[in-house]
Coordinates of C-alpha atoms and ligand atoms in Angstrom, one line a residue:
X3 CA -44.1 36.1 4.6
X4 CA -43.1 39.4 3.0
X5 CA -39.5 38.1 2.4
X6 CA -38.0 35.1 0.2
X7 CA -36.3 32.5 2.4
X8 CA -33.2 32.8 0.0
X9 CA -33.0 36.5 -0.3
X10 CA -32.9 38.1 3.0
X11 CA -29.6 38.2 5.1
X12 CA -28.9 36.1 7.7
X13 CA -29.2 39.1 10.1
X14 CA -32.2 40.9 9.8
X15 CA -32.0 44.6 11.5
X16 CA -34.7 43.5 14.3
X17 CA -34.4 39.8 15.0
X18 CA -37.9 37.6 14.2
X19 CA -39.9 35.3 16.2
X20 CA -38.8 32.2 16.4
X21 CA -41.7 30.1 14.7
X22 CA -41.1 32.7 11.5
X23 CA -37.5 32.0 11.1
X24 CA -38.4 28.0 11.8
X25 CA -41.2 28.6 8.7
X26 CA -38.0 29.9 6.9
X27 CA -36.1 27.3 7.3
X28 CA -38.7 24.6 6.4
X29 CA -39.7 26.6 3.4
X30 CA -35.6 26.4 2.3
X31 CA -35.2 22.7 3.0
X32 CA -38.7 22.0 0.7
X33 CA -36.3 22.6 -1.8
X34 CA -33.9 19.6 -0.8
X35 CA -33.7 16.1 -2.1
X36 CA -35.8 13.8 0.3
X37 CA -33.4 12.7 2.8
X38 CA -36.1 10.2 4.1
X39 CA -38.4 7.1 2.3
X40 CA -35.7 5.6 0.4
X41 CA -35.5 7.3 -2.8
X42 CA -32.4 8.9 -2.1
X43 CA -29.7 6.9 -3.0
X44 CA -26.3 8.6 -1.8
X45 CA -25.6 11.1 1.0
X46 CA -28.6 10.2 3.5
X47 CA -28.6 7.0 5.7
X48 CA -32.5 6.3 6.8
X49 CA -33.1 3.7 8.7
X50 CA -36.7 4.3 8.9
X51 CA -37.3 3.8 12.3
X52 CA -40.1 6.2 13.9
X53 CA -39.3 7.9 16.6
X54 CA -35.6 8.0 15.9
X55 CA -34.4 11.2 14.8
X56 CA -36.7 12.6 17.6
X57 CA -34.4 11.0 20.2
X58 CA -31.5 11.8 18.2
X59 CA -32.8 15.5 18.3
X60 CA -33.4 15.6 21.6
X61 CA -30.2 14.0 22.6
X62 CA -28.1 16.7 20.2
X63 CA -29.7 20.0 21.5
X64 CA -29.0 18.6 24.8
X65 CA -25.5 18.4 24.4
X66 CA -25.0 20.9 21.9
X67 CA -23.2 23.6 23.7
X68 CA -21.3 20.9 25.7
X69 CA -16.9 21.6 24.7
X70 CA -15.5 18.7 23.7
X71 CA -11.8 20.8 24.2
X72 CA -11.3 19.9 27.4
X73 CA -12.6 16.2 28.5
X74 CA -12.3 17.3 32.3
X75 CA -14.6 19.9 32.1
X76 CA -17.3 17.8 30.5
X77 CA -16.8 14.3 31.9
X78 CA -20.5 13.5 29.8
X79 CA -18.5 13.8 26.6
X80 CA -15.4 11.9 27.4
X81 CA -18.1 8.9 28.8
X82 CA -20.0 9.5 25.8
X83 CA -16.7 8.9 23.8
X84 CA -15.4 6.3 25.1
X85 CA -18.5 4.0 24.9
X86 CA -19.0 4.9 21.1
X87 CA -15.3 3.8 20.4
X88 CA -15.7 0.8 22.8
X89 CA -19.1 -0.4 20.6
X90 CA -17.0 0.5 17.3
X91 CA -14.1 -2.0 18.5
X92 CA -16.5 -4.8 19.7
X93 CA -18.4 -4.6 15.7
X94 CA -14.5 -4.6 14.5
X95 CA -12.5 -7.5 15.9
X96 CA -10.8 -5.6 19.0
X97 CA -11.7 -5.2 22.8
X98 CA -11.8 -7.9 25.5
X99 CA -11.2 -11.4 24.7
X100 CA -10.1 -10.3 20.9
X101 CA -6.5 -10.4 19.4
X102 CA -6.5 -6.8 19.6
X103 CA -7.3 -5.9 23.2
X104 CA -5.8 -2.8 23.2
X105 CA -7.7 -1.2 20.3
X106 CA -8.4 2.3 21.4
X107 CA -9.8 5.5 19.3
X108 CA -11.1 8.5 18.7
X109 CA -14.6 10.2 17.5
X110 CA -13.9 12.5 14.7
X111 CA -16.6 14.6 12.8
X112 CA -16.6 12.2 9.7
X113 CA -15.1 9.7 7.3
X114 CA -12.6 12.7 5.9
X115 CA -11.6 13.3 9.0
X116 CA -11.0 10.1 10.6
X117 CA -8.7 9.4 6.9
X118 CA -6.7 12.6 7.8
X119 CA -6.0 11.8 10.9
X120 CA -4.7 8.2 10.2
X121 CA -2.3 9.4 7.6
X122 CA -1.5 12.2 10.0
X123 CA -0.5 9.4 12.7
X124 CA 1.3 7.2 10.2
X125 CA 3.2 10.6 8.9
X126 CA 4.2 12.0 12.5
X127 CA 5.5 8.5 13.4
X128 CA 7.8 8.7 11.4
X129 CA 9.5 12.4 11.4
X130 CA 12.9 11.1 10.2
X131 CA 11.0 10.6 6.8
X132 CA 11.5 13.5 5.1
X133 CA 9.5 12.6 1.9
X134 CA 6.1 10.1 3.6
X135 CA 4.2 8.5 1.2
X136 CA 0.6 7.0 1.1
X137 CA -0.1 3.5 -0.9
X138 CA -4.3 3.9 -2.1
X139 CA -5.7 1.5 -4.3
X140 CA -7.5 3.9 -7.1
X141 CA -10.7 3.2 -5.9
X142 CA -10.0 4.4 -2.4
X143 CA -11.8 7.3 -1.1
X144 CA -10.8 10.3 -2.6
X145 CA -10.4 11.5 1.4
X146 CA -6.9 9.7 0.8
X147 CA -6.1 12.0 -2.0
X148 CA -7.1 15.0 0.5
X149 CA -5.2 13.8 3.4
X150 CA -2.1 13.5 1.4
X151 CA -2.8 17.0 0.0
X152 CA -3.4 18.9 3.3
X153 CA -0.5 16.8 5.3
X154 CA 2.0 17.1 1.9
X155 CA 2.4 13.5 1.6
X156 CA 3.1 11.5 -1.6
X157 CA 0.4 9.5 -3.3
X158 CA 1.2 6.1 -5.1
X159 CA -2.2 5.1 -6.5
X160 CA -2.4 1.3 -7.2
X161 CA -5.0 0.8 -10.5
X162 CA -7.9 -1.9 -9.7
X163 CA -8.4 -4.5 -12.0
X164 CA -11.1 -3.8 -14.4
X165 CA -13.1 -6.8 -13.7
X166 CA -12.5 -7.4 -10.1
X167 CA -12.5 -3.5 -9.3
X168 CA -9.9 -4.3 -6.8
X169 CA -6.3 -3.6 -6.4
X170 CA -3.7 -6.6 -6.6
X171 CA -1.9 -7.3 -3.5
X172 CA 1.4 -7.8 -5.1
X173 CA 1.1 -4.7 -7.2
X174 CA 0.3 -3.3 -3.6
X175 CA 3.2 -4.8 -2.4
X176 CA 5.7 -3.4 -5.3
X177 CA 4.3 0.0 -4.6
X178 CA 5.6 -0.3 -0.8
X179 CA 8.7 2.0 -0.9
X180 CA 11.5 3.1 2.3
X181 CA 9.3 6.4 2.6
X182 CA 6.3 4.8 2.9
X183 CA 4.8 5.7 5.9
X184 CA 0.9 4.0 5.1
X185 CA -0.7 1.5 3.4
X186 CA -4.9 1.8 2.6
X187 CA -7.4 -0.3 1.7
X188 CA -11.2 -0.4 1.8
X189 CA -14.2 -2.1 3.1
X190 CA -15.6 -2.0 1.0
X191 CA -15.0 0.7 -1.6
X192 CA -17.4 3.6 -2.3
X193 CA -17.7 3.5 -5.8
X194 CA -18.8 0.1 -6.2
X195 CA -19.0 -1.6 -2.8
X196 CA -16.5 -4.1 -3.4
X197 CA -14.3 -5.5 -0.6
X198 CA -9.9 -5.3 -0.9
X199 CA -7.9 -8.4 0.0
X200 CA -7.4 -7.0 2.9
X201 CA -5.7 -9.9 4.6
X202 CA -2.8 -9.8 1.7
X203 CA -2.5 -6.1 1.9
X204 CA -2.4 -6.0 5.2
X205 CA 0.6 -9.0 5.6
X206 CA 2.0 -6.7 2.7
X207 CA 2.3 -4.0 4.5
X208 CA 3.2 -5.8 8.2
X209 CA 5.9 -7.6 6.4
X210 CA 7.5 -3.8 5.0
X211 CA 7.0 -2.6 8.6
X212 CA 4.3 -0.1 7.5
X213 CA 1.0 0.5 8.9
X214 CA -2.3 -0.4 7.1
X215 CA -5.3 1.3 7.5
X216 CA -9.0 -0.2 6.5
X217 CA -11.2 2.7 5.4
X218 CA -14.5 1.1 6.6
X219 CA -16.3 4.3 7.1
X220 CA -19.4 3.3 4.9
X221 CA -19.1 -0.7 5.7
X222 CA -17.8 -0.8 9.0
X223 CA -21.1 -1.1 10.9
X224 CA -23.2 -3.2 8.6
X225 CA -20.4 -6.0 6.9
X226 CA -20.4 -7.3 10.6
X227 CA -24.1 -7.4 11.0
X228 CA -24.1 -8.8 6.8
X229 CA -21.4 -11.8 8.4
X230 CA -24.0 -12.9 11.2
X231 CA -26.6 -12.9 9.1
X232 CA -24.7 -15.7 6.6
X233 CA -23.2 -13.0 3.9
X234 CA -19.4 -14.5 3.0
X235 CA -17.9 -11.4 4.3
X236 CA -13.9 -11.6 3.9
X237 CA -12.2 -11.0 7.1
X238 CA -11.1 -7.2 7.0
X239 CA -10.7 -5.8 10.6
X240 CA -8.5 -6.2 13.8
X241 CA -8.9 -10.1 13.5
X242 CA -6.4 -9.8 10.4
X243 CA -2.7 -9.4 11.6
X244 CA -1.0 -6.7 10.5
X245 CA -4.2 -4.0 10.4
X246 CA -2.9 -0.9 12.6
X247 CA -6.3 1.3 12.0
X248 CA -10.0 1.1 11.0
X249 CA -12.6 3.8 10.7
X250 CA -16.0 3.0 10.4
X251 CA -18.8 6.2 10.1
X252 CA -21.7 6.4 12.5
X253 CA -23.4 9.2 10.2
X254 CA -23.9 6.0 7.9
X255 CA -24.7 3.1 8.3
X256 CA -25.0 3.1 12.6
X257 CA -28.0 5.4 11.1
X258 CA -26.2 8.6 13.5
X259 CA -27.0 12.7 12.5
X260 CA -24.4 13.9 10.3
X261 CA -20.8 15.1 12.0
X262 CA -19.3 11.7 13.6
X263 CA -17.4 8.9 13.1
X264 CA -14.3 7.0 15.0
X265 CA -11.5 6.3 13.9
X266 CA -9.1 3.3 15.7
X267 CA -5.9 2.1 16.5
X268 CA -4.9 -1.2 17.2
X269 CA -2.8 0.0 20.5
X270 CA -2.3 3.9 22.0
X271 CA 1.4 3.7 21.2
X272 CA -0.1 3.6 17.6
X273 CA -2.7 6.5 18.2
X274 CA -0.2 8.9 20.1
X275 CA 1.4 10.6 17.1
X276 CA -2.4 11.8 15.9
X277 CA -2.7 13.7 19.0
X278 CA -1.7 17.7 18.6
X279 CA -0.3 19.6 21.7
X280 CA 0.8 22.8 22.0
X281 CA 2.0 24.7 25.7
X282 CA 4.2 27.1 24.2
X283 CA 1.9 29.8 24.2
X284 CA 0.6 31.9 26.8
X285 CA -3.1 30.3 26.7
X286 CA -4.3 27.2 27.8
X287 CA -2.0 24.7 26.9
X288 CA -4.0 22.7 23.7
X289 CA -4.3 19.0 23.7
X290 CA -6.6 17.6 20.8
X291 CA -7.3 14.1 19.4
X292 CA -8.9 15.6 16.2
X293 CA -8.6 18.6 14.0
X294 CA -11.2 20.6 15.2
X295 CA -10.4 22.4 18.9
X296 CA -13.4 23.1 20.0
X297 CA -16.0 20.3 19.4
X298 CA -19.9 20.0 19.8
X299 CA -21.2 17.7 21.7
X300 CA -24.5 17.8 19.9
X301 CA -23.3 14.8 17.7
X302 CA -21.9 12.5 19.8
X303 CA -25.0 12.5 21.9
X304 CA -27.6 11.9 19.2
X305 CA -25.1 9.3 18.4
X306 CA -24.8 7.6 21.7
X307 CA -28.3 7.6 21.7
X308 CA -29.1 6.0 18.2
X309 CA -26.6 3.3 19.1
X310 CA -28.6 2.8 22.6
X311 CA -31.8 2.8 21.2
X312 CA -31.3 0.7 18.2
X313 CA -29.3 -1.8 20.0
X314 CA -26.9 -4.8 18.5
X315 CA -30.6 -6.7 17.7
X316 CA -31.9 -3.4 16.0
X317 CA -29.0 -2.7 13.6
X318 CA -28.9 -6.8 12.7
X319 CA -32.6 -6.5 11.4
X320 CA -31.9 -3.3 9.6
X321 CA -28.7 -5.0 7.9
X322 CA -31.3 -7.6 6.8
X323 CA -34.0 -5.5 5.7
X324 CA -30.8 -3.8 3.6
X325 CA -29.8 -6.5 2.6
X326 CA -33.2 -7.7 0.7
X327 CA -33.0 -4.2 -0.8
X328 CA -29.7 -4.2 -2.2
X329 CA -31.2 -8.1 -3.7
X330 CA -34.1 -6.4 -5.0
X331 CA -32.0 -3.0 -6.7
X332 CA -29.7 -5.5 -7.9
X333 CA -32.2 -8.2 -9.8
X334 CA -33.9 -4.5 -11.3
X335 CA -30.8 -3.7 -13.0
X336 CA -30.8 -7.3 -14.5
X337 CA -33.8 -6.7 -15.8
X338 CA -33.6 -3.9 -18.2
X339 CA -31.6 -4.3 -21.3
X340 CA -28.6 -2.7 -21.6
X341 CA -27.7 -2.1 -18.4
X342 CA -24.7 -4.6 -16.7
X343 CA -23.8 -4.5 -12.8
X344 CA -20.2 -3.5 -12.0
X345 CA -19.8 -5.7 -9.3
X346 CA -22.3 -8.5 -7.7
X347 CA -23.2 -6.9 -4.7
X348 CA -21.2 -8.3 -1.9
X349 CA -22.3 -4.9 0.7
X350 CA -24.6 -2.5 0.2
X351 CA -23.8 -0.8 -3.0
X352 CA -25.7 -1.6 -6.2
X353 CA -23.6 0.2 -9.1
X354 CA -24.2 -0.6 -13.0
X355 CA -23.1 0.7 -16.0
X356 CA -24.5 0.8 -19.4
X357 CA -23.2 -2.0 -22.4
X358 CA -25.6 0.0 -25.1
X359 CA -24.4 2.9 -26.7
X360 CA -28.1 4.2 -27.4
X361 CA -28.3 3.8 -23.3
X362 CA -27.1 6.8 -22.0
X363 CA -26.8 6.8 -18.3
X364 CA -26.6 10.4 -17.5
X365 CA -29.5 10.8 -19.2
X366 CA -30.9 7.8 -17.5
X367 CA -30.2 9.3 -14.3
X368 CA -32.0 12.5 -15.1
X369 CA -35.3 10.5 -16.5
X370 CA -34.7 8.3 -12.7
X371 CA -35.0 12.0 -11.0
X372 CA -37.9 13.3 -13.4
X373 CA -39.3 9.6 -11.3
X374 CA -38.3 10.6 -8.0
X375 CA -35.3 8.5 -7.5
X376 CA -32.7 10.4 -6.9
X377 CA -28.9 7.9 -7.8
X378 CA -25.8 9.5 -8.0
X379 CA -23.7 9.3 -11.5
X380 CA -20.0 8.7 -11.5
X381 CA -17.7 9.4 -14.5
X382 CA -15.5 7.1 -16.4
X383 CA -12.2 6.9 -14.7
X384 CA -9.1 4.7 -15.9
X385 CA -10.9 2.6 -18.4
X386 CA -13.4 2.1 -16.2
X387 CA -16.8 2.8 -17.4
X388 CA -19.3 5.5 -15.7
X389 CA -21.4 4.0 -13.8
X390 CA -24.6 4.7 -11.2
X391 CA -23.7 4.4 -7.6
X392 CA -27.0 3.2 -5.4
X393 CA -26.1 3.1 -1.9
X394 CA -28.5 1.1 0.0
X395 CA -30.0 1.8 3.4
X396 CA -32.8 0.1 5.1
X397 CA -35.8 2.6 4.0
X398 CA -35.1 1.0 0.6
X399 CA -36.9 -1.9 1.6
X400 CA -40.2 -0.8 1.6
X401 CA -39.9 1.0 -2.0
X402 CA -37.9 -1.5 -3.8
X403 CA -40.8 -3.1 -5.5
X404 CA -41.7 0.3 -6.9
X405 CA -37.6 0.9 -8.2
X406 CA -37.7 -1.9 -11.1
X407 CA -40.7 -0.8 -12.7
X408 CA -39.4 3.5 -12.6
X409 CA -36.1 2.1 -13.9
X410 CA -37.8 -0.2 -17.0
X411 CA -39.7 3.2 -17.3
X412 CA -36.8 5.5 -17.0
X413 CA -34.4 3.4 -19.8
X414 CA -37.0 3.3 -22.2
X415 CA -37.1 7.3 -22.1
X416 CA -33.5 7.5 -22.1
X417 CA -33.5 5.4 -24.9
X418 CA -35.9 7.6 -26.7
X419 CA -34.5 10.8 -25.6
X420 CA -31.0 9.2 -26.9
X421 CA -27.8 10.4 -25.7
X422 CA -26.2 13.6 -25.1
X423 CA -24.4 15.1 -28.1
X424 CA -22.2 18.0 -27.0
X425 CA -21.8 20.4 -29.1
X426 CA -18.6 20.0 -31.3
X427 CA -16.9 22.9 -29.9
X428 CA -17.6 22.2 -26.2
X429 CA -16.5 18.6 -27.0
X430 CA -13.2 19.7 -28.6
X431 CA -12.8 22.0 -25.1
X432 CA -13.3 19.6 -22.8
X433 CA -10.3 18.1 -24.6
X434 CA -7.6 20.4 -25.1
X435 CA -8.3 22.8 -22.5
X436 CA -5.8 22.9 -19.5
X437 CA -7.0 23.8 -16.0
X438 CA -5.1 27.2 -15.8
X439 CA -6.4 28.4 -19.6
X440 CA -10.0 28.6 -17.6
X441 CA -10.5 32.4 -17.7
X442 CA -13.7 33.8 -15.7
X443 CA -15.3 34.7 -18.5
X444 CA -14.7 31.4 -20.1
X445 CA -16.6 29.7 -16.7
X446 CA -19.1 32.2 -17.0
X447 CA -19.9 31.6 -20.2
X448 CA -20.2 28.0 -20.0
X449 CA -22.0 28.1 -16.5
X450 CA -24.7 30.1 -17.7
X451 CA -24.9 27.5 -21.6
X452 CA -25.2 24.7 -18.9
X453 CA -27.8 26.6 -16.8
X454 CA -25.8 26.2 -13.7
X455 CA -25.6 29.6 -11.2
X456 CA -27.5 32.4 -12.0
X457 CA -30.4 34.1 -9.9
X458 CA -31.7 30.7 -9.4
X459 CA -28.7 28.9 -7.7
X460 CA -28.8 25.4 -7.3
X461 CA -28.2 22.5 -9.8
X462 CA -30.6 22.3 -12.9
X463 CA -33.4 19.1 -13.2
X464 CA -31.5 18.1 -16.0
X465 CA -27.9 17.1 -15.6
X466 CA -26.5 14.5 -18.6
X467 CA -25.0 17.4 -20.5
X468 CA -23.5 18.5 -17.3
X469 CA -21.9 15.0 -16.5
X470 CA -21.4 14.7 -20.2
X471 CA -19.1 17.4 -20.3
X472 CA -17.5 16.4 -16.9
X473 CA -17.2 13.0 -18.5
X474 CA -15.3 14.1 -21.6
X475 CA -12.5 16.5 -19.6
X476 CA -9.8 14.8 -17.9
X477 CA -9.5 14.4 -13.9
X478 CA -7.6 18.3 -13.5
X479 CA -10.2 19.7 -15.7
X480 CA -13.4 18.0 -14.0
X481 CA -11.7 19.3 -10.8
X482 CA -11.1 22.9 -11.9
X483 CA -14.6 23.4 -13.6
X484 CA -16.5 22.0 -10.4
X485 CA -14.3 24.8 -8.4
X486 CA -15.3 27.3 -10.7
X487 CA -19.3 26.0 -10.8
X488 CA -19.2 25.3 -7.3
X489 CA -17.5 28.8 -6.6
X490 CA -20.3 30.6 -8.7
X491 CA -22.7 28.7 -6.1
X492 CA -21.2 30.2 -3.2
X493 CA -22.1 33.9 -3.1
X494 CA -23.1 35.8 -0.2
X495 CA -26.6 37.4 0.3
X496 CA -26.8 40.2 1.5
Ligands
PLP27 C1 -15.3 4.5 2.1 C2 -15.5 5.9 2.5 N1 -14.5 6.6 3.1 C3 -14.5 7.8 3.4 C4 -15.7 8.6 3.2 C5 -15.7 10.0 3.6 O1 -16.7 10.2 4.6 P1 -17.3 11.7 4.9 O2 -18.1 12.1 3.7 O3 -18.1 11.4 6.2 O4 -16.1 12.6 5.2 C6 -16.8 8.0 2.6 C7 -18.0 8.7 2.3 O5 -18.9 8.2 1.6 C8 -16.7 6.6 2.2 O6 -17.7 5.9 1.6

């Protein structure tokens, strides 16, 4: 190959044959974190099932260039649709024979998408509110955050409790205002996999005349399976009164190709308001369910097939081969010294934290990576410790054996290493600088100390001072400095 993957354009002057631009692209994703054998623990959902993301492929390109604009023209996708939001309901406590018979829904191209458009219903139900707000525990997604952001709603954050990691109902409850237009909860959260009180939000919210809306995009399709199989899972879907809307992600834990997830209501009279329309143009009139116009079918068919092929009996052993995984994670971290879980896994999150000082986990995390396991390091937030977020998906099962010993392995050179000093005048930056003091140069300068950007773009092996810095800045700053990184990382070629 005469050319680097990375440095030619995307548009050569004479176009190449097709198994050279495949070599290309192979070549660039050798570079990625694994996405399969379970040593990725964030991002990737691997259910390590042969044969699957063959049919998944196959099902994608053949619906690819299929327009999910117009559901007339392409009856597949509409059929398609429908069966995926049907399935989703069953899993969730709605459909036929349920309290919520009238649950209907939409497929969406993610979790952030399916949050949008639930705050964009509860908004648009109410257009006499000139000032909507959104009630989100502090651990909810930080989707909520976006979706009040893009759809200029007001945010009332609700702290968790420290030791639970949950929010309390009645301080839910106070934070219930006229204007409020939503309330949120999660099953379970992100950051540490725990479960809301769903039920006592939910009557909270019921008894204000507000909606409530259960982000289950990463435990939707596995608490159900984790129920049947004899986990106490707390009720948290259509079977509790006074939930209006669910979401649940089939690019996670359904084990789906990335760009799909469905978001539901408990009746269409609830859903209307997150439809768009528009006829008052010269074109054809618009009529959309989502944000996106036109829509590929390429990811609702590899869905629909994963769910087909896997089956209700396929995802119940997955959920128990994950299961044992997130039992064998969780009695690792137990076992080193130093190291405390955040939570008793009650999903499939294993997060911990460190309780020694000489422990430092962003350093521990890096010495995990020099090991092949890749985990994914979350700052201190609100007097709550950083932590490590593992999230858990079958392929774990078959490695977990092999995590233990890597992370005995990986503390003790953390522990020699010891932790990250910043330098004094990088410390003293992080905490006096304000987001709009950030000049260019400043970035630049700091960027290129950290050994982020540069000719060789991409992240560094080495991380902790990184996350240390992150770590020592508060929330505006983190945010502007990963703009400014991130920004640095997205530069044409040309
Ligand atoms: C609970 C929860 N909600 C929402 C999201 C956002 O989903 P996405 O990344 O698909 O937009 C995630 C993603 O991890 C999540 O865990």
């Amino acid at each position: 190959m005469n050319e680097e993957p990375t440095g030619g354009s995307a548009l050569p002057q004479q176009g190449l044959p097709a198994e050279r631009v495949l070599d290309e692209i192979h070549l660039l994703r050798a570079q990625d974190r694994p996405t399969h054998g379970g040593q990725l623990f964030a991002y990737v959902y691997d259910p390590a099932v042969p044969g699957l993301d063959e049919l998944a492929a196959t099902a994608y390109a053949a619906s690819a260039h299929v327009n999910g604009l117009d559901p007339t023209a392409f009856p597949s996708l509409l059929a398609m649709e429908n069966a995926l939001v049907g399935a989703a309901a069953g899993l969730l406590g709605g459909g036929p024979g349920s309290t919520a018979p009238e649950v209907v829904g939409s497929v969406t191209s993610g979790g952030t998408e399916s949050l949008i458009l639930a705050v964009k219903a509860a908004r648009d139900a109410h257009p006499e509110i000139s000032t909507p707000r959104l009630v989100v525990p502090a651990s909810g997604h930080a989707a909520f955050a976006k979706a009040a952001h893009y759809l200029r709603v007001g945010l009332d954050v609700v702290p968790v409790d420290p030791g639970t990691l949950r929010p309390d109902p009645a301080a839910t409850a106070a934070a219930i205002g006229p204007e409020t237009v939503l309330v949120a909860c999660s099953a379970p959260s992100y950051a540490h996999g725990v479960i809301d009180p769903v039920g006592e939000i939910a009557a909270a919210a019921a008894s204000a005349g507000v909606r409530c809306h259960v982000d289950a995009c990463f435990g939707g399709w596995t608490l159900p399976y984790l129920r049947r199989l004899g986990v106490p899972v707390p009720p948290f879907d259509f079977t509790v009164p006074g939930v209006t809307s669910i979401s649940v992600d089939l690019h996670k834990y359904a084990y789906a190709p990335k760009g799909v997830s469905v978001l539901l209501h408990r009746d269409p009279a609830l859903r209307a308001p997150q439809y768009f329309a528009y006829a008052d143009w010269p074109g054809y009139t618009m009529i959309n369910p989502t944000i996106a116009s036109t829509r590929s079918g390429g990811p609702i068919a590899a869905a629909y097939a994963t769910l087909r092929h896997l089956g209700d009996d396929g995802y119940l052993r997955l959920a128990a081969a994950t299961r044992d995984a997130v039992a064998g994670l969780a009695e690792a971290v137990r076992g080193v010294p130093g190291l405390r879980l955040m939570a008793e896994p009650e999903s499939t999150v294993v997060c911990f934290t460190a309780t020694d000082p000489e422990l430092d986990l962003f350093v521990l995390v890096d010495e995990l990576t020099a090991r092949g396991w890749h985990t994914q390091p979350q700052l201190s937030y609100a007097g709550l410790p950083a932590s490590v977020h593992l999230t858990v998906t079958a392929a774990v099962a078959t490695r977990v054996g092999e995590f233990g010993p890597a992370l005995a392995e990986a503390a003790k050179a953390a522990r020699a290493a010891g932790p990250v000093v910043l330098p004094e005048e990088l410390r003293t930056l992080a905490g006096t600088l304000t987001p709009d003091a950030l000049t260019p140069e400043l970035v630049g300068g700091l960027a290129a100390g950290l050994g982020l950007g540069g000719a060789a773009a991409g992240s560094p092996d080495r991380m902790a001072v990184v996350n240390s810095l992150l770590d020592a800045a508060p929330p505006a700053l983190r945010e502007r400095l990963l703009v400014e990184f991130v920004g640095l990382l997205q530069r044409p070629h040309w």
